[in-house]
Short mmCIF file of C-alpha atoms and ligand atoms in Angstrom, two decimals:
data_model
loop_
_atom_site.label_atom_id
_atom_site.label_comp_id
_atom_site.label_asym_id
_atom_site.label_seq_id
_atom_site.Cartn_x
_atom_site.Cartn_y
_atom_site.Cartn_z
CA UNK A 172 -24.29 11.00 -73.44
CA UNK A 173 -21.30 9.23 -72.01
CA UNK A 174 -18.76 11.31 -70.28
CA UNK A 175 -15.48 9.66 -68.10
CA UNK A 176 -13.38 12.37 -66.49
CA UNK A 177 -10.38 11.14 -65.03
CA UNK A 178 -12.18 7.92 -63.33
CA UNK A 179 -9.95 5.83 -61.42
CA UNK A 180 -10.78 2.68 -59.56
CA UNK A 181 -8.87 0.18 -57.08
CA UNK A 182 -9.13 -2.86 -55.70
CA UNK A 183 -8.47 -4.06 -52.20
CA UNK A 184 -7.18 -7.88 -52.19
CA UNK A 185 -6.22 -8.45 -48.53
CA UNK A 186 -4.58 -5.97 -48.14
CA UNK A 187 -2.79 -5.28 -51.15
CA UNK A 188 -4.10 -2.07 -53.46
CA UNK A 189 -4.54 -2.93 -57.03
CA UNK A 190 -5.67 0.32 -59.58
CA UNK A 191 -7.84 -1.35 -62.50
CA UNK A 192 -8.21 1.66 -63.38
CA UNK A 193 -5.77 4.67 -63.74
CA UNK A 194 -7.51 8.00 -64.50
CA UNK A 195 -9.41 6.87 -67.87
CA UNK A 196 -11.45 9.74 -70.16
CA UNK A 197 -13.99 8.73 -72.27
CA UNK A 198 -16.73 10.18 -74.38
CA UNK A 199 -19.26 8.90 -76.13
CA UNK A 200 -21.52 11.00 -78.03
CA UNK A 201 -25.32 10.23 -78.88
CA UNK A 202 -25.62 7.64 -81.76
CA UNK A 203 -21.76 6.53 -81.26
CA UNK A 204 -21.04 2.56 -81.80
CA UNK A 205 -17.92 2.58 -80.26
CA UNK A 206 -15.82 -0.78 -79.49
CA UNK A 207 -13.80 -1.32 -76.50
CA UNK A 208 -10.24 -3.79 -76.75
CA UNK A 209 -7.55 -4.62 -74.86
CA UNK A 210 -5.80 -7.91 -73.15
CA UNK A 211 -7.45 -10.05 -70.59
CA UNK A 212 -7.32 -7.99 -67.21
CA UNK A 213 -6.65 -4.61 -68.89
CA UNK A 214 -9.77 -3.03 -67.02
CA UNK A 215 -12.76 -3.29 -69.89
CA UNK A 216 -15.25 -4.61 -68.01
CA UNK A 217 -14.47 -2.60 -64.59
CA UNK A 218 -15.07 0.40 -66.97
CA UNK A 219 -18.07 -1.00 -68.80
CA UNK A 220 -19.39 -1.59 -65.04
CA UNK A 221 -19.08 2.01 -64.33
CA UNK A 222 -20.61 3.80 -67.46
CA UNK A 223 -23.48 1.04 -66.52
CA UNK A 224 -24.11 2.71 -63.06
CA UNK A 225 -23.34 -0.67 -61.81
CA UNK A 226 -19.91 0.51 -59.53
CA UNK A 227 -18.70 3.60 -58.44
CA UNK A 228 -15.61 5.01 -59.37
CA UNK A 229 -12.58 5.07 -56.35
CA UNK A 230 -12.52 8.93 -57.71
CA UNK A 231 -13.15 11.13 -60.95
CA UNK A 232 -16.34 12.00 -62.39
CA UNK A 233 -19.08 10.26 -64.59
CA UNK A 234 -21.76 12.88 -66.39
CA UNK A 235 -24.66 10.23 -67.99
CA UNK A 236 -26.78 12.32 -69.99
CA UNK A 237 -24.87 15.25 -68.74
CA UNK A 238 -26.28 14.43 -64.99
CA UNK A 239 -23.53 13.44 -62.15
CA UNK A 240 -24.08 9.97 -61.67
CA UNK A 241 -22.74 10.48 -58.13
CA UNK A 242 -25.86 12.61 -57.42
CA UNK A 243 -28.11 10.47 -58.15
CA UNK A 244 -29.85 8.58 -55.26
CA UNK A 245 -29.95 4.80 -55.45
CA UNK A 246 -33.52 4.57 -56.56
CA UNK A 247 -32.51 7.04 -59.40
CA UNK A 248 -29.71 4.75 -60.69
CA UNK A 249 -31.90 1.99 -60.74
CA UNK A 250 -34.32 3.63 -62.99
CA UNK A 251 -31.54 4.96 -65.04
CA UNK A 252 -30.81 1.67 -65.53
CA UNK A 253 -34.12 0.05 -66.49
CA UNK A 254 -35.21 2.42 -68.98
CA UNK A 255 -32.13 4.17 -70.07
CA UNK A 256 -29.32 1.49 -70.45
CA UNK A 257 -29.64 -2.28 -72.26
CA UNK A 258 -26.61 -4.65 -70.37
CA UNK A 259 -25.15 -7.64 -71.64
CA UNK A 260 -22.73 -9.22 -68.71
CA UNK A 261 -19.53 -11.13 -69.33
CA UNK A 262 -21.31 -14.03 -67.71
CA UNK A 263 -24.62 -13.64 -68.89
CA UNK A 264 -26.28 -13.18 -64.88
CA UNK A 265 -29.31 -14.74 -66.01
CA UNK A 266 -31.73 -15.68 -63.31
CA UNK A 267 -31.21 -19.79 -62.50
CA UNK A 268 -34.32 -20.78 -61.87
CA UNK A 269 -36.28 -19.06 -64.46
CA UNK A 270 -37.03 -19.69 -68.16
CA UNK A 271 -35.56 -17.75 -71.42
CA UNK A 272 -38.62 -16.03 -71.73
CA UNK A 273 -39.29 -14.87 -68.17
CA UNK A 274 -35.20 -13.57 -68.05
CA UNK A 275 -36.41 -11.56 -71.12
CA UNK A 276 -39.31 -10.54 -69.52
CA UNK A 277 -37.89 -8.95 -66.27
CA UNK A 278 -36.73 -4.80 -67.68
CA UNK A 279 -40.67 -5.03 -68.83
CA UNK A 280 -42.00 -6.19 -65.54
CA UNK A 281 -39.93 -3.37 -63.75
CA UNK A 282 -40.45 -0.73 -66.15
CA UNK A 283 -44.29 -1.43 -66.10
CA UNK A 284 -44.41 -2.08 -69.88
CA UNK A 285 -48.11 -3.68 -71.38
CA UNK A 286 -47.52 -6.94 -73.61
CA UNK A 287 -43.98 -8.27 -71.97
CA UNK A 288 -44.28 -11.94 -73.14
CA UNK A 289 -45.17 -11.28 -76.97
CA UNK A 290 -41.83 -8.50 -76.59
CA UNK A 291 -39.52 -10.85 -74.71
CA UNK A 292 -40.80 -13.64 -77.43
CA UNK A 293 -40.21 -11.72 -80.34
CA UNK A 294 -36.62 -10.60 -78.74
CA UNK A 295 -35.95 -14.14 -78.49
CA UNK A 296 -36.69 -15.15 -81.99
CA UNK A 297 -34.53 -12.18 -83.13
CA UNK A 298 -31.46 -13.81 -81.36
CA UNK A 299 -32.58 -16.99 -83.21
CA UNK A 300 -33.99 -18.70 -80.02
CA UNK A 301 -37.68 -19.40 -81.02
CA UNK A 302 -37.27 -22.88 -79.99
CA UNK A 303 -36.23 -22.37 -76.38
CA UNK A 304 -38.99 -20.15 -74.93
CA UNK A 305 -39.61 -22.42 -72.00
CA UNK A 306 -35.67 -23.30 -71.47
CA UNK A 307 -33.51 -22.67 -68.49
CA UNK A 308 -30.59 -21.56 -68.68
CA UNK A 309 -28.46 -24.97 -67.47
CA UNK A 310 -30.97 -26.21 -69.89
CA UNK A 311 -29.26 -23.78 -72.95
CA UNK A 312 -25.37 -23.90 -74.61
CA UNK A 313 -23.27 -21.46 -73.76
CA UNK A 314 -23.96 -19.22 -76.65
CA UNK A 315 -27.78 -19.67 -75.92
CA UNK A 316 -27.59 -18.19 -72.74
CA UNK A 317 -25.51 -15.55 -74.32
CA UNK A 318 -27.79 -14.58 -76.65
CA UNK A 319 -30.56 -14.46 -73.92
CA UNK A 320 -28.87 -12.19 -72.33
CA UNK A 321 -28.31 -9.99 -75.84
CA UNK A 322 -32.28 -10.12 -76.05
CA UNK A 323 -32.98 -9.23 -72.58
CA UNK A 324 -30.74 -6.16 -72.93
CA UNK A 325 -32.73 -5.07 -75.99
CA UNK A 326 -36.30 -5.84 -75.07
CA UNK A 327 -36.96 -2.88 -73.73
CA UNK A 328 -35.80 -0.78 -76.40
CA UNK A 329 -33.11 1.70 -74.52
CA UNK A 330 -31.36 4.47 -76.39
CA UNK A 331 -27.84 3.34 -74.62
CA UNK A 332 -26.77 -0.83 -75.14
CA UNK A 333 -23.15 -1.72 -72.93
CA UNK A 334 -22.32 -5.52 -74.25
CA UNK A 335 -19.49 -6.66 -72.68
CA UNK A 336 -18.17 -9.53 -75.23
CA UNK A 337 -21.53 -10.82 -76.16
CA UNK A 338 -19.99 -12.97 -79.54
CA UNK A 339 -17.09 -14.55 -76.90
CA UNK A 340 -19.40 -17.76 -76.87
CA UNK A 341 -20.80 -17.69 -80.48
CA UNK A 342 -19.43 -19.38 -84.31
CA UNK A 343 -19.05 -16.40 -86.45
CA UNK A 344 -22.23 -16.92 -88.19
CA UNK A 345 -24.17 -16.07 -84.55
CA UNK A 346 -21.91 -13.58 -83.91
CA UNK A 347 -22.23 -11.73 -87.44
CA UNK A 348 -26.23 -11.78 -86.93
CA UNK A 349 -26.04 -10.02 -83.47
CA UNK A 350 -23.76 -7.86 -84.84
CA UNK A 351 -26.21 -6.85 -87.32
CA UNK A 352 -28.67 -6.68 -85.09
CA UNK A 353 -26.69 -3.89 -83.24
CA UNK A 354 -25.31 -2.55 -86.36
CA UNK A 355 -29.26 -1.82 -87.19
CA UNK A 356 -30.28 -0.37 -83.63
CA UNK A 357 -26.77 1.94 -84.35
CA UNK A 358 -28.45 3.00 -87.32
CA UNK A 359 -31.98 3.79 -85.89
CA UNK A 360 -29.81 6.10 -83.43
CA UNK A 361 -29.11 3.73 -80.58
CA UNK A 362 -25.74 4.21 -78.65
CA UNK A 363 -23.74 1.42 -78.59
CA UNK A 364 -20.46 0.34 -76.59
CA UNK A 365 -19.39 -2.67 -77.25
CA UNK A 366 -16.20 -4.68 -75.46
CA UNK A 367 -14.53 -7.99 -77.68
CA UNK A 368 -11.69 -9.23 -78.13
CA UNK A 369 -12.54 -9.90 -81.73
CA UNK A 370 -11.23 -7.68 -84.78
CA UNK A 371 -14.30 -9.08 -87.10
CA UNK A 372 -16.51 -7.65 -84.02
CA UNK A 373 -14.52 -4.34 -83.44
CA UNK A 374 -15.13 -3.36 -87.43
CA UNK A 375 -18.56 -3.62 -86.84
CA UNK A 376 -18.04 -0.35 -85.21
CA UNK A 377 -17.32 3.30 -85.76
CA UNK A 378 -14.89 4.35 -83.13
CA UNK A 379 -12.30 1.87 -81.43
CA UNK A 380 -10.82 2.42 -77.81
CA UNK A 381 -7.52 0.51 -76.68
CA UNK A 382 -7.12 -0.41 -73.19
CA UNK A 383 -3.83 -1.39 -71.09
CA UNK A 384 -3.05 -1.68 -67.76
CA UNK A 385 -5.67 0.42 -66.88
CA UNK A 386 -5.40 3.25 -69.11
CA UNK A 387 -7.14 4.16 -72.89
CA UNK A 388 -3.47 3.91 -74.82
CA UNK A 389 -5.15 4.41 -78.64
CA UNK A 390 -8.76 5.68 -79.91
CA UNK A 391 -9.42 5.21 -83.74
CA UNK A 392 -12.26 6.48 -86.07
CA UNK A 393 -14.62 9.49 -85.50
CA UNK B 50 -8.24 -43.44 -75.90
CA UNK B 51 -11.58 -42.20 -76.47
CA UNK B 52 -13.84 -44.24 -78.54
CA UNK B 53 -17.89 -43.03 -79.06
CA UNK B 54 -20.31 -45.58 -80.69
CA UNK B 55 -23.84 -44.34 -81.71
CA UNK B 56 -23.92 -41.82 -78.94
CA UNK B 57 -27.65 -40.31 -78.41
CA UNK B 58 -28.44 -37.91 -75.95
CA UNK B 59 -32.29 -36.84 -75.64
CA UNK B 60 -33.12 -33.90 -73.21
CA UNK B 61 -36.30 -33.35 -71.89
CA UNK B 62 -37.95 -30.26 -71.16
CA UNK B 63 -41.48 -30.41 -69.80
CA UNK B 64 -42.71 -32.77 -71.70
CA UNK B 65 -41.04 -32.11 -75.38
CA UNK B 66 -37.78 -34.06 -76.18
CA UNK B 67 -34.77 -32.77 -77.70
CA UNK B 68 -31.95 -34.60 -79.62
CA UNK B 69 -29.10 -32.86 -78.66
CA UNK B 70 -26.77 -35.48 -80.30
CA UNK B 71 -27.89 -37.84 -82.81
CA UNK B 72 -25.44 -41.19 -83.36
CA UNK B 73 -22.38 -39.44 -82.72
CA UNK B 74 -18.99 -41.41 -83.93
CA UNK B 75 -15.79 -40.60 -82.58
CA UNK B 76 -12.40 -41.56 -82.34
CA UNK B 77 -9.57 -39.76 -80.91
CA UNK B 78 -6.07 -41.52 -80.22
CA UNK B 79 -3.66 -41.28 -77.78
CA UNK B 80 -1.77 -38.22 -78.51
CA UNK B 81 -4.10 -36.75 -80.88
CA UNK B 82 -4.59 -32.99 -80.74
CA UNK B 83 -8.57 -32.28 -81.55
CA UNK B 84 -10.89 -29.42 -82.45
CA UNK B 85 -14.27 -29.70 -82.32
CA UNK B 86 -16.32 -27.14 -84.02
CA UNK B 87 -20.00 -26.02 -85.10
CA UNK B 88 -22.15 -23.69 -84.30
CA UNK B 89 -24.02 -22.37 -81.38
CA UNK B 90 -26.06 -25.13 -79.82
CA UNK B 91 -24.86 -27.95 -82.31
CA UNK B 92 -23.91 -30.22 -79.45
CA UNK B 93 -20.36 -29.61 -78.47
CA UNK B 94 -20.62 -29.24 -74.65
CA UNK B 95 -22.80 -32.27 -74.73
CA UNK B 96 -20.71 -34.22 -76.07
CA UNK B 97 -17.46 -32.98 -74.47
CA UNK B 98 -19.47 -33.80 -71.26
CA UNK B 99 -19.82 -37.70 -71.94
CA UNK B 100 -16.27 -37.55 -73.25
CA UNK B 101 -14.93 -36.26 -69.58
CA UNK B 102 -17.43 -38.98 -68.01
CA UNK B 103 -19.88 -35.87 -66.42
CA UNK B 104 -22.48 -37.13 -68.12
CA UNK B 105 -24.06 -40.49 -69.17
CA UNK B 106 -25.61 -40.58 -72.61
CA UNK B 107 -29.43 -41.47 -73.62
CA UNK B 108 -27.98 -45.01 -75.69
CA UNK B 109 -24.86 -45.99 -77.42
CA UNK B 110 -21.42 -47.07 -75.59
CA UNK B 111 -18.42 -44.90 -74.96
CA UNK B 112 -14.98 -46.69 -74.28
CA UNK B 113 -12.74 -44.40 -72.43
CA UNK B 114 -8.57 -46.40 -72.27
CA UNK B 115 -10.68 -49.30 -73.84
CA UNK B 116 -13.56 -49.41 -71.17
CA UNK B 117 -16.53 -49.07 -71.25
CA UNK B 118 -17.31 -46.33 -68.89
CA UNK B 119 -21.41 -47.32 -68.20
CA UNK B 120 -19.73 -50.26 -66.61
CA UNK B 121 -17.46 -48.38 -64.25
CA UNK B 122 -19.03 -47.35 -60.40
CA UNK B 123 -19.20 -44.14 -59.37
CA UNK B 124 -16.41 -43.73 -57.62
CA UNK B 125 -13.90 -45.59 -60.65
CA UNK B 126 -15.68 -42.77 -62.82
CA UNK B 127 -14.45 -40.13 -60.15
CA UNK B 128 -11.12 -41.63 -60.01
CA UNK B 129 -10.75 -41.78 -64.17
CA UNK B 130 -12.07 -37.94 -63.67
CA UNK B 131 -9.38 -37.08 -61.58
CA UNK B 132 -6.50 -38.54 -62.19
CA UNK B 133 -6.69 -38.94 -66.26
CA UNK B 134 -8.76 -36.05 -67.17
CA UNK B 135 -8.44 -32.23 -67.04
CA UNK B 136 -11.59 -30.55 -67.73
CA UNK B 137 -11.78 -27.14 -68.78
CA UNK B 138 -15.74 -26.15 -68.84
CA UNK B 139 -17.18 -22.99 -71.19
CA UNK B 140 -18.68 -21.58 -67.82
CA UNK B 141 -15.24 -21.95 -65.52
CA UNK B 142 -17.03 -23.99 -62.40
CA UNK B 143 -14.82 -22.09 -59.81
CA UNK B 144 -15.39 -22.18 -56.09
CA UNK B 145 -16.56 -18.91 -55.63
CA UNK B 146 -15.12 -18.30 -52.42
CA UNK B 147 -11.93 -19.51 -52.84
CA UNK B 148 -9.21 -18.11 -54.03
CA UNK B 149 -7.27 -18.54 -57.34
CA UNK B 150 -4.45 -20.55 -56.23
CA UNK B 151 -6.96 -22.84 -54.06
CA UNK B 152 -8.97 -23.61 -57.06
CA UNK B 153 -6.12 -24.93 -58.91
CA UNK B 154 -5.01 -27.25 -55.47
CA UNK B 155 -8.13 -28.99 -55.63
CA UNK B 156 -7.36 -31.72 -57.95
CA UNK B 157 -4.36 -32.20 -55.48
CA UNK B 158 -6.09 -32.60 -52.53
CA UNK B 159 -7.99 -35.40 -54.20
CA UNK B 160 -5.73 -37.25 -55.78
CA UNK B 161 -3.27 -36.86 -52.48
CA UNK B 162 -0.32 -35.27 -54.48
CA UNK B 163 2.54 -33.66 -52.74
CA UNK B 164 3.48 -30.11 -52.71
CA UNK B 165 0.49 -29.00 -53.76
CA UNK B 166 0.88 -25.37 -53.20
CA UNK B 167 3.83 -25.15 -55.20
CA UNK B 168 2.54 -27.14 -58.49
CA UNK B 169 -0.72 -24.56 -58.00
CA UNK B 170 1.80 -22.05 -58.26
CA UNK B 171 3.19 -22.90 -61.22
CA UNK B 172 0.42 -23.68 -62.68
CA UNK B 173 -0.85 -20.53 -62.46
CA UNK B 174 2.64 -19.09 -63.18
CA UNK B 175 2.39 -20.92 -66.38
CA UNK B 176 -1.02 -18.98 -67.87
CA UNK B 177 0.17 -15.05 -66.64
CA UNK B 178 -1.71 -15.18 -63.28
CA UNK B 179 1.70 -14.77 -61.30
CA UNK B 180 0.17 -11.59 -59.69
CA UNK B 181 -3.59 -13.27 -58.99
CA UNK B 182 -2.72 -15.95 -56.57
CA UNK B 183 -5.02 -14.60 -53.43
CA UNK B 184 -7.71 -13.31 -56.23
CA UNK B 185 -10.95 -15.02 -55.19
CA UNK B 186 -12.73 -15.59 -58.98
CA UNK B 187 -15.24 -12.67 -58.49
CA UNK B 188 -12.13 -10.18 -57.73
CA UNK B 189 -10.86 -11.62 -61.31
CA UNK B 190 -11.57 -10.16 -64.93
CA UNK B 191 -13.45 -12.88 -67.24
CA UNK B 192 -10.17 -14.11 -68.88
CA UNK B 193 -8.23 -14.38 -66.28
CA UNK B 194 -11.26 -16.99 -64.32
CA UNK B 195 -10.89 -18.93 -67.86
CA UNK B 196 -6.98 -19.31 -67.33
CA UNK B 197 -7.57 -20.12 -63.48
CA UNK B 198 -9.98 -23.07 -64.74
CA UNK B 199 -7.18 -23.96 -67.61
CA UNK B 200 -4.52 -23.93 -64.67
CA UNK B 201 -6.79 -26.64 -62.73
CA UNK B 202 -6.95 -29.06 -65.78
CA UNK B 203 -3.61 -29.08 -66.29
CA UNK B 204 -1.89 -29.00 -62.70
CA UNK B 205 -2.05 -33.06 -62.08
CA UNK B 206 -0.87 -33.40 -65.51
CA UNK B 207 -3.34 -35.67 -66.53
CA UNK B 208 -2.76 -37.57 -69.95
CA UNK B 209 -6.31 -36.25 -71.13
CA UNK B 210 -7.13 -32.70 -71.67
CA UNK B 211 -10.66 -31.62 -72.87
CA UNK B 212 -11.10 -27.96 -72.72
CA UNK B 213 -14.79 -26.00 -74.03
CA UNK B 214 -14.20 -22.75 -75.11
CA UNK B 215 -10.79 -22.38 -73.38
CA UNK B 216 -9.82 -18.95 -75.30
CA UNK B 217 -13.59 -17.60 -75.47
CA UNK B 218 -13.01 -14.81 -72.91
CA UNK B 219 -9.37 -14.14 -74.02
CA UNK B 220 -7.34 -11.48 -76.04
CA UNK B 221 -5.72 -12.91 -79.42
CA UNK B 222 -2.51 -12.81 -77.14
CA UNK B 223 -3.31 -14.34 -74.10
CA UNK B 224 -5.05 -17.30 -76.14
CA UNK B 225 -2.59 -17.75 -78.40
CA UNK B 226 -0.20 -18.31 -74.87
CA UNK B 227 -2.87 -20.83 -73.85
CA UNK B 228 -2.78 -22.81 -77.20
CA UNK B 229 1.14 -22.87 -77.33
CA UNK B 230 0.76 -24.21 -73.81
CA UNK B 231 -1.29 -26.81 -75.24
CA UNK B 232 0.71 -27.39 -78.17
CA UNK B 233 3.86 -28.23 -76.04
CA UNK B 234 1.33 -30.59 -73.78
CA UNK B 235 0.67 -32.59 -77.24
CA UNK B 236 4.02 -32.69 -78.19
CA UNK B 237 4.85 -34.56 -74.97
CA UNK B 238 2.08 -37.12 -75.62
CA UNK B 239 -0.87 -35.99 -74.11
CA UNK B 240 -4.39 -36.37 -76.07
CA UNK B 241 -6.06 -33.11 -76.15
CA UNK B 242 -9.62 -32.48 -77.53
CA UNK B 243 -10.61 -28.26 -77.08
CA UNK B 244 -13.76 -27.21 -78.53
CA UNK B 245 -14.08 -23.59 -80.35
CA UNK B 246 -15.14 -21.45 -82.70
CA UNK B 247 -12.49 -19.39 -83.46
CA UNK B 248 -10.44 -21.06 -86.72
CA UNK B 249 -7.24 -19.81 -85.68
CA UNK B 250 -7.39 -21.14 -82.59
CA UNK B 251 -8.41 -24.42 -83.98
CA UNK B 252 -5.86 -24.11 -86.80
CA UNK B 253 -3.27 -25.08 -83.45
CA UNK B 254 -5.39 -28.73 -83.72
CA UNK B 255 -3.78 -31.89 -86.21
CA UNK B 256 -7.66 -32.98 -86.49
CA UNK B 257 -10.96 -30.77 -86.64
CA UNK B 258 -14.52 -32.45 -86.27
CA UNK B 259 -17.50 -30.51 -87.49
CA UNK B 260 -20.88 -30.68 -85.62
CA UNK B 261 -24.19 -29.77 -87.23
CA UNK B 262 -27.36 -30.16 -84.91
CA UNK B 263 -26.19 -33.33 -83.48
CA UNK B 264 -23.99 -35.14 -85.68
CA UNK B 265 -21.09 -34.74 -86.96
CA UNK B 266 -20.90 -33.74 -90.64
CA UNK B 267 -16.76 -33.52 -91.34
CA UNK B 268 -14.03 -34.28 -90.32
CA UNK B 269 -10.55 -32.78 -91.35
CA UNK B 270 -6.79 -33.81 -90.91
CA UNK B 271 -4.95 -36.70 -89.71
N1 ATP C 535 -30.37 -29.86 -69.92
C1 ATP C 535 -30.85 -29.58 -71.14
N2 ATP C 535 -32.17 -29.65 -71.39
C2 ATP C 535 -32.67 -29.36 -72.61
N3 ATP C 535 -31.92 -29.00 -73.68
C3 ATP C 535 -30.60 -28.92 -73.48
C4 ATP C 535 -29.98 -29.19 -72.23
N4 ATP C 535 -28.64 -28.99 -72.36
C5 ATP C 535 -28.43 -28.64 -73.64
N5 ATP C 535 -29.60 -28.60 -74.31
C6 ATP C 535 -29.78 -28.28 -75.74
O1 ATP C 535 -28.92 -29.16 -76.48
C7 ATP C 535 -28.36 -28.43 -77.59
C8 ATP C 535 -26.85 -28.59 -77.56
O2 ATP C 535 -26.30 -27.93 -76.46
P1 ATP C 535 -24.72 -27.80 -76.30
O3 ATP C 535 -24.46 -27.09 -75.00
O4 ATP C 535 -24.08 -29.12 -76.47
O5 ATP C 535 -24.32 -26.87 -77.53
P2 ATP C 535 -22.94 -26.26 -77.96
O6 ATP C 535 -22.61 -26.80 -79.30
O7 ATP C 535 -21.93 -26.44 -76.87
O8 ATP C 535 -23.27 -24.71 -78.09
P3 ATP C 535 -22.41 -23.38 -77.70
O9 ATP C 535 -21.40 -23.25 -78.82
O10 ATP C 535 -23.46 -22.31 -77.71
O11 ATP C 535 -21.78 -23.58 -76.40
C9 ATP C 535 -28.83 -26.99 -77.47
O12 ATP C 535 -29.86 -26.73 -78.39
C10 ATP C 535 -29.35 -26.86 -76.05
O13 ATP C 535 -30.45 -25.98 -75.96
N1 ATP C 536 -13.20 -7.14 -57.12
C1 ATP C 536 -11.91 -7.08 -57.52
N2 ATP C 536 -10.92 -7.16 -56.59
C2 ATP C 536 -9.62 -7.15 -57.00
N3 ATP C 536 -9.21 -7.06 -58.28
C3 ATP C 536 -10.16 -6.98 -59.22
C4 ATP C 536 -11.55 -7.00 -58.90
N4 ATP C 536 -12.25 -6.95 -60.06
C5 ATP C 536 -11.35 -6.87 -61.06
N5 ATP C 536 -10.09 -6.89 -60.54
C6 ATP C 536 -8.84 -6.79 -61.29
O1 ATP C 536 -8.93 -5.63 -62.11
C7 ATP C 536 -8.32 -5.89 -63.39
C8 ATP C 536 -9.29 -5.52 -64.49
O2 ATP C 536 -10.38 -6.41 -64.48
P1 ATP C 536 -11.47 -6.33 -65.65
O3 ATP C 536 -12.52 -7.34 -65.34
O4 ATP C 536 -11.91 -4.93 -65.86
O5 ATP C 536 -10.62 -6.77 -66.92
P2 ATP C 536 -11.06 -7.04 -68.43
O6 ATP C 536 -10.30 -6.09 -69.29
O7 ATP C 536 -12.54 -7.02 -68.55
O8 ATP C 536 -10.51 -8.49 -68.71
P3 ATP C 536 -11.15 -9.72 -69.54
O9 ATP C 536 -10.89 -9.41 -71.00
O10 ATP C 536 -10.35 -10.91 -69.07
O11 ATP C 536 -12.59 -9.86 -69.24
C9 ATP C 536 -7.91 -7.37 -63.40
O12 ATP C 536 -6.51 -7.48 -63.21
C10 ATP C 536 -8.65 -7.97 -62.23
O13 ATP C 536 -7.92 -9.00 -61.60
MG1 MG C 537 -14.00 -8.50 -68.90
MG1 MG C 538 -20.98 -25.18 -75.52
#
């Protein structure tokens, strides 16, 4: 469902070319839970950002559900990422202003969907945030806000989830119950890619990708 | 150094209060080396916060160098802020458009150090960033923000370092450079109090508090 052929991206700083990137080649079948390592500033989340249909690559091709993301116009990329694709940022990019339960709410308001606040409440309680409904987020932890952002991502039910380190702010008890959480969406037939920097979180899943410098160095599992 | 005495701190949200810390009881010595753990919304940033004098609590006194802060004016609190505490927060607080190497300066320009350029430099020299310098923090990966934030707290050397979450974005690698970095801090005398939920980062720590919605429940080490 997931297909990276020889993407490469780079930066412009100034004036000074930087390649995140280098040529990567990924698949990802249907039903894969596949987890996503590598040192700080090896190019995870640049590539997460890309198989999201939130960047384009410098060059190389992406096929999402065999389609050319390229192709697609920019009204088709935004519904391809509404109702196909559940992402949870690095930094959470939860709306200020706006409670838990209205962040949660937004995929359902722009996907149409009938009962959004009973959905995004019952996402919230499955993150274990029944108590902060009416919350902001400067009103939340760190790991709160997280794990709105896990339930937002999930509310409306996708068949592809991209978490980008969504334990990095939790003890391991929060993190094992997302983690099972995702573990049982896997098993229902979800697709899951997952980025950590966490071995407990990377056994979680079924295939493991190593990234340096901007390159896959090591895949392990089927 | 730090001394808390029945610390509350009630939030309100609309109209329903929240303890977020319930008679907390601290002590941490000059030259101490601290963790502070518990889990996700247990009160850690909350009370880091009073501790670096960002936030006043609801009742109970804190003495910070055997004063008691809710006695100090604004602008002593900024000063104690600046010159005797480096604050690492869970969420970075970077000027977003400014780049790396201006970010770390800032606590020089305050305090009206000399060549501040240079000890920003280092600084970020210090926590692998040697190549980031012009990087504004949204042309940055998520770990390498977290080490420009680290390089801030430290470059004015303060004898005070509280850090929240300071490896949460990081590889076991690039942490583990971050805690020896800390380490050698301790060793030459400086207090340091981190808060995290990884154990072996917080196995680096002489002393580990517990929190458990609001209070601390143990306390481990010397
Ligand atoms: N401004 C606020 N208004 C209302 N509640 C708040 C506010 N700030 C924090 N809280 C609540 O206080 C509790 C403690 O928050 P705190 O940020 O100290 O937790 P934490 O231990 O740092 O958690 P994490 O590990 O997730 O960062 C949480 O339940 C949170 O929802
Ligand atoms: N907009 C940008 N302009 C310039 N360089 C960038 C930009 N975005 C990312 N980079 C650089 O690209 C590299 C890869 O960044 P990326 O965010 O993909 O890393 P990462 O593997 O997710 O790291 P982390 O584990 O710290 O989150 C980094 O060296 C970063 O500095
Ligand atoms: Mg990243
Ligand atoms: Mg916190």
């Amino acid at each position: 469902v997931i297909e990276l052929r020889n993407i490469t991206k780079i930066y412009l700083t100034g004036n000074v070319e930087f390649a995140a990137l280098k040529s990567v080649n990924l698949t990802v079948q249907e039903g894969d839970f596949t987890a996503i390592m590598g040192h700080s500033g090896s190019g995870k989340s640049t590539c997460m950002n890309i198989i999201g249909c939130l960047d384009r690559p410098t060059s190389g091709e992406y096929l999402f559900g065999g389609e050319n993301v390229s192709k697609l116009s920019d009204s088709q990329l935004a519904e391809v990422r509404n109702k196909k694709i559940g992402f949870v940022f690095q930094s959470f990019n939860l709306l200020a202003r706006t409670s838990a339960v209205q962040n949660v709410e937004l995929p359902l308001v722009y996907s149409g969907a009938k009962n959004r606040r009973q959905k995004a409440e019952s996402a919230l309680i499955s993150v274990g945030l029944a108590e902060k409904f009416a919350n902001k987020p400067n009103e939340l932890s760190g790991g709160q806000q997280q794990r709105v952002a896990i339930a937002r991502a999930l509310v409306n039910d996708p068949p592809v989830i991209l978490a980008d380190e969504p334990t990095g702010n939790l003890d391991s008890k929060s993190g094992e119950e997302i983690m099972k959480i995702f573990k049982a969406l896997n098993e229902k037939g979800k697709t899951i890619v997952l980025i950590t920097h966490e071995p407990d979180i990377a056994a979680f899943a079924k295939k493991r990708v190593y990234f340096k410098d901007g390159e896959i160095i090591k895949t392990e599992g089927e």
